[in-house]
Every structure is written in structure tokens, then in C-alpha cells.
mmCIF file of C-alpha atoms in Angstrom:
data_model
loop_
_atom_site.group_PDB
_atom_site.id
_atom_site.type_symbol
_atom_site.label_atom_id
_atom_site.label_comp_id
_atom_site.label_asym_id
_atom_site.label_seq_id
_atom_site.Cartn_x
_atom_site.Cartn_y
_atom_site.Cartn_z
ATOM 1 C CA UNK A 807 63.935 118.517 54.586
ATOM 2 C CA UNK A 808 64.407 116.508 57.769
ATOM 3 C CA UNK A 809 60.815 117.012 58.828
ATOM 4 C CA UNK A 810 59.414 115.803 55.497
ATOM 5 C CA UNK A 811 61.605 112.692 55.673
ATOM 6 C CA UNK A 812 60.298 111.962 59.163
ATOM 7 C CA UNK A 813 56.735 112.464 57.952
ATOM 8 C CA UNK A 814 57.300 110.046 55.053
ATOM 9 C CA UNK A 815 58.691 107.409 57.413
ATOM 10 C CA UNK A 816 55.743 107.868 59.773
ATOM 11 C CA UNK A 817 53.300 107.561 56.862
ATOM 12 C CA UNK A 818 55.086 104.441 55.620
ATOM 13 C CA UNK A 819 54.938 102.913 59.094
ATOM 14 C CA UNK A 820 51.242 103.757 59.324
ATOM 15 C CA UNK A 821 50.598 102.182 55.895
ATOM 16 C CA UNK A 822 52.068 98.879 57.061
ATOM 17 C CA UNK A 823 55.688 99.283 56.000
ATOM 18 C CA UNK A 824 57.651 97.142 58.461
ATOM 19 C CA UNK A 825 61.184 97.040 59.814
ATOM 20 C CA UNK A 826 62.144 100.703 59.505
ATOM 21 C CA UNK A 827 61.302 101.364 55.861
ATOM 22 C CA UNK A 828 62.023 97.872 54.544
ATOM 23 C CA UNK A 829 59.086 95.942 53.082
ATOM 24 C CA UNK A 830 59.918 92.518 51.656
ATOM 25 C CA UNK A 831 58.189 91.666 48.380
ATOM 26 C CA UNK A 832 59.705 88.250 47.602
ATOM 27 C CA UNK A 833 62.216 85.862 49.136
ATOM 28 C CA UNK A 834 64.167 82.954 47.726
ATOM 29 C CA UNK A 835 63.682 80.382 50.483
ATOM 30 C CA UNK A 836 65.394 77.599 48.549
ATOM 31 C CA UNK A 837 68.631 79.578 48.124
ATOM 32 C CA UNK A 838 69.951 78.981 51.651
ATOM 33 C CA UNK A 839 69.144 75.285 51.282
ATOM 34 C CA UNK A 840 70.925 74.870 47.939
ATOM 35 C CA UNK A 841 73.861 77.249 48.524
ATOM 36 C CA UNK A 842 76.373 78.159 51.204
ATOM 37 C CA UNK A 843 76.202 81.950 51.514
ATOM 38 C CA UNK A 844 79.663 83.522 51.741
ATOM 39 C CA UNK A 845 78.907 87.240 51.413
ATOM 40 C CA UNK A 846 75.803 89.431 51.026
ATOM 41 C CA UNK A 847 75.423 92.590 48.927
ATOM 42 C CA UNK A 848 72.560 95.039 48.536
ATOM 43 C CA UNK A 849 71.946 96.263 44.993
ATOM 44 C CA UNK A 850 69.455 98.588 43.393
ATOM 45 C CA UNK A 851 67.361 97.351 40.472
ATOM 46 C CA UNK A 852 66.647 99.263 37.257
ATOM 47 C CA UNK A 853 62.900 98.867 36.648
ATOM 48 C CA UNK A 854 60.135 100.213 34.454
ATOM 49 C CA UNK A 855 57.073 101.940 35.907
ATOM 50 C CA UNK A 856 54.659 99.047 35.568
ATOM 51 C CA UNK A 857 57.179 96.717 37.231
ATOM 52 C CA UNK A 858 57.270 98.926 40.315
ATOM 53 C CA UNK A 859 53.465 99.010 40.431
ATOM 54 C CA UNK A 860 53.295 95.215 40.209
ATOM 55 C CA UNK A 861 55.901 94.937 42.990
ATOM 56 C CA UNK A 862 53.902 97.321 45.198
ATOM 57 C CA UNK A 863 51.051 94.818 44.890
ATOM 58 C CA UNK A 864 53.453 92.193 46.272
ATOM 59 C CA UNK A 865 53.833 90.143 43.110
ATOM 60 C CA UNK A 866 57.232 88.665 42.255
ATOM 61 C CA UNK A 867 59.030 85.336 42.168
ATOM 62 C CA UNK A 868 62.740 84.742 42.784
ATOM 63 C CA UNK A 869 62.450 80.961 42.347
ATOM 64 C CA UNK A 870 64.686 80.606 39.270
ATOM 65 C CA UNK A 871 66.490 83.937 39.449
ATOM 66 C CA UNK A 872 70.260 84.360 39.293
ATOM 67 C CA UNK A 873 72.734 87.144 38.540
ATOM 68 C CA UNK A 874 75.516 87.276 35.968
ATOM 69 C CA UNK A 875 78.382 89.640 35.205
ATOM 70 C CA UNK A 876 78.436 90.781 31.560
ATOM 71 C CA UNK A 877 80.837 93.457 30.280
ATOM 72 C CA UNK A 878 81.437 94.908 33.733
ATOM 73 C CA UNK A 879 77.722 95.115 34.577
ATOM 74 C CA UNK A 880 75.638 92.854 36.790
ATOM 75 C CA UNK A 881 72.344 91.581 35.395
ATOM 76 C CA UNK A 882 69.503 89.845 37.223
ATOM 77 C CA UNK A 883 68.019 87.094 35.072
ATOM 78 C CA UNK A 884 64.813 85.042 35.357
ATOM 79 C CA UNK A 885 63.215 87.317 37.958
ATOM 80 C CA UNK A 886 59.487 86.997 37.324
ATOM 81 C CA UNK A 887 57.438 90.150 37.858
ATOM 82 C CA UNK A 888 53.964 89.546 36.389
ATOM 83 C CA UNK A 889 52.356 92.156 34.184
ATOM 84 C CA UNK A 890 50.567 94.970 35.984
ATOM 85 C CA UNK A 891 46.858 94.206 35.726
ATOM 86 C CA UNK A 892 45.889 97.863 35.117
ATOM 87 C CA UNK A 893 48.670 98.367 32.577
ATOM 88 C CA UNK A 894 48.071 99.025 28.900
ATOM 89 C CA UNK A 895 50.294 98.479 25.874
ATOM 90 C CA UNK A 896 53.160 99.947 27.962
ATOM 91 C CA UNK A 897 53.309 96.834 30.184
ATOM 92 C CA UNK A 898 56.669 95.139 30.695
ATOM 93 C CA UNK A 899 57.870 91.662 29.761
ATOM 94 C CA UNK A 900 57.567 89.451 32.889
ATOM 95 C CA UNK A 901 60.986 87.730 32.658
ATOM 96 C CA UNK A 902 63.201 90.385 31.088
ATOM 97 C CA UNK A 903 66.814 90.906 32.196
ATOM 98 C CA UNK A 904 67.191 93.682 34.745
ATOM 99 C CA UNK A 905 70.337 95.655 35.448
ATOM 100 C CA UNK A 906 71.613 95.807 39.029
ATOM 101 C CA UNK A 907 73.223 98.908 40.496
ATOM 102 C CA UNK A 908 76.409 98.401 42.521
ATOM 103 C CA UNK A 909 79.550 100.433 43.067
ATOM 104 C CA UNK A 910 82.380 99.800 40.617
ATOM 105 C CA UNK A 911 84.664 98.416 43.367
ATOM 106 C CA UNK A 912 81.960 95.943 44.397
ATOM 107 C CA UNK A 913 81.444 94.817 40.794
ATOM 108 C CA UNK A 914 85.193 94.344 40.292
ATOM 109 C CA UNK A 915 85.517 92.373 43.543
ATOM 110 C CA UNK A 916 82.559 90.155 42.624
ATOM 111 C CA UNK A 917 83.938 89.566 39.141
ATOM 112 C CA UNK A 918 87.276 88.455 40.585
ATOM 113 C CA UNK A 919 85.683 86.125 43.143
ATOM 114 C CA UNK A 920 83.352 84.544 40.606
ATOM 115 C CA UNK A 921 86.164 84.011 38.117
ATOM 116 C CA UNK A 922 88.536 82.484 40.704
ATOM 117 C CA UNK A 923 86.287 79.951 42.397
ATOM 118 C CA UNK A 924 83.140 78.105 41.498
ATOM 119 C CA UNK A 925 80.932 80.792 43.045
ATOM 120 C CA UNK A 926 77.664 82.266 41.856
ATOM 121 C CA UNK A 927 75.414 85.241 42.582
ATOM 122 C CA UNK A 928 72.012 84.278 43.982
ATOM 123 C CA UNK A 929 69.257 86.752 44.920
ATOM 124 C CA UNK A 930 67.972 86.136 48.450
ATOM 125 C CA UNK A 931 65.208 88.721 48.683
ATOM 126 C CA UNK A 932 63.554 91.585 46.841
ATOM 127 C CA UNK A 933 62.303 94.486 48.947
ATOM 128 C CA UNK A 934 61.462 98.171 49.136
ATOM 129 C CA UNK A 935 63.894 100.271 51.144
ATOM 130 C CA UNK A 936 62.755 103.875 51.604
ATOM 131 C CA UNK A 937 60.662 103.659 48.434
ATOM 132 C CA UNK A 938 63.372 102.126 46.248
ATOM 133 C CA UNK A 939 63.460 98.519 45.064
ATOM 134 C CA UNK A 940 66.521 96.643 46.288
ATOM 135 C CA UNK A 941 67.702 93.084 45.900
ATOM 136 C CA UNK A 942 69.824 91.224 48.434
ATOM 137 C CA UNK A 943 72.475 89.313 46.478
ATOM 138 C CA UNK A 944 74.505 86.485 47.950
ATOM 139 C CA UNK A 945 77.898 85.390 46.767
ATOM 140 C CA UNK A 946 77.405 81.664 47.227
ATOM 141 C CA UNK A 947 78.864 78.224 46.630
ATOM 142 C CA UNK A 948 76.578 75.351 45.651
ATOM 143 C CA UNK A 949 75.984 72.623 48.218
ATOM 144 C CA UNK A 950 76.200 68.942 47.425
ATOM 145 C CA UNK A 951 73.658 66.408 48.703
ATOM 146 C CA UNK A 952 75.724 65.376 51.736
ATOM 147 C CA UNK A 953 76.212 69.026 52.735
ATOM 148 C CA UNK A 954 72.446 69.539 52.685
ATOM 149 C CA UNK A 955 71.919 66.458 54.865
ATOM 150 C CA UNK A 956 74.530 67.674 57.360
ATOM 151 C CA UNK A 957 72.858 71.083 57.558
ATOM 152 C CA UNK A 958 69.438 69.516 58.183
ATOM 153 C CA UNK A 959 70.835 67.184 60.859
ATOM 154 C CA UNK A 960 72.606 70.069 62.595
ATOM 155 C CA UNK A 961 69.424 72.187 62.575
ATOM 156 C CA UNK A 962 67.380 69.297 64.010
ATOM 157 C CA UNK A 963 69.886 68.655 66.792
ATOM 158 C CA UNK A 964 69.991 72.366 67.707
ATOM 159 C CA UNK A 965 66.190 72.430 67.825
ATOM 160 C CA UNK A 966 66.136 69.406 70.148
ATOM 161 C CA UNK A 967 68.765 70.986 72.408
ATOM 162 C CA UNK A 968 66.810 74.238 72.675
ATOM 163 C CA UNK A 969 63.605 72.318 73.460
ATOM 164 C CA UNK A 970 65.349 70.341 76.191
ATOM 165 C CA UNK A 971 66.891 73.490 77.657
ATOM 166 C CA UNK A 972 63.427 75.069 77.721
ATOM 167 C CA UNK A 973 61.997 72.054 79.506
ATOM 168 C CA UNK A 974 64.775 72.125 82.100
ATOM 169 C CA UNK A 975 64.304 75.873 82.640
ATOM 170 C CA UNK A 976 60.612 75.275 83.328
ATOM 171 C CA UNK A 977 61.435 72.425 85.730
ATOM 172 C CA UNK A 978 59.850 69.720 83.578
ATOM 173 C CA UNK A 979 62.405 66.965 83.292
#
């Protein structure tokens, strides 16, 4: 069993699967700009066959996606996975709700945190991990306009500092 697992990992690495069996399909770049990330969870996604095939082609969009807690289950909404181009009448709906797989303790903790404060669940990335589709969920708080400006100013100042330190290290004052 161990040898076959090693062979699969070697084949995945040879096929272009990066970062130790983790191949990113889609990222939500705007999420870290619009939200302050407090905690990150990894969840499995319940998918249909044609959805997995479309994801293997690298097609997905997390732009408007968010997660909700309904009746003790976590659902991913507005995730756009386009129809598989070789699919037939069995193709999936592109924006259907998809169930997320987490442990019961994690779901209960998330439910309590969301109910207590004004927090939300935002997907950060969608990726394959050892052949299974996973989503990286962030427990986040929305940023206001002045928070976004402060973050941008801080990032710019850190970039300038690192540039200046590089110049000084090279002896170019």
C-alpha cells in the first residue's frame, strides 16, 4: 500500500501537480482585501462527476462565493463551476449549492462564532489535495474603507523599507 501511494505521488509530481499533492484550481484574491481573516479551515466539497472533470481542467470562480450554516450543515453558495464541455445531459448546474464536509466539532464552533459576532465564512481557495477537492474557508470579519486604506499604506511602507534595506545591503545608498 505504501509503495502504490508513493508511486501516485511521483506520478502526480511528474504530471505537474505542485506543492506536495496540492494543485490550486481557483483563488479568491479579493477576499483578503475585503475581509480580516481570523481563522482558516480546510473542508471537503461534495461534487458531482462532471464538476470534478471541469475542475481538473482548471475552471472555477470563487468571486461571489460564500458559505452559510443551515440546519447544522455548511453549504458553499455561488461557487461557479462551468459545465463540462464533453458532458451530456448529465451535466451539472454551474451555480448550485454544494455541501462542505467538516467535523461536527468544527461546525458547532463555527456556528457559535458566526452567531456571536458579525463574522462570515469566505472561501479563499479551491484546490486538489491528494486527488480530492478541498476548499480553504476563512472565518472573517468585513473591513471598512478606512481599514482597507490602512492595510494598503502599511503594505506600501513595508515594501519601501525592504527595498531600502536591499539597497543598503548592496552598498548602493
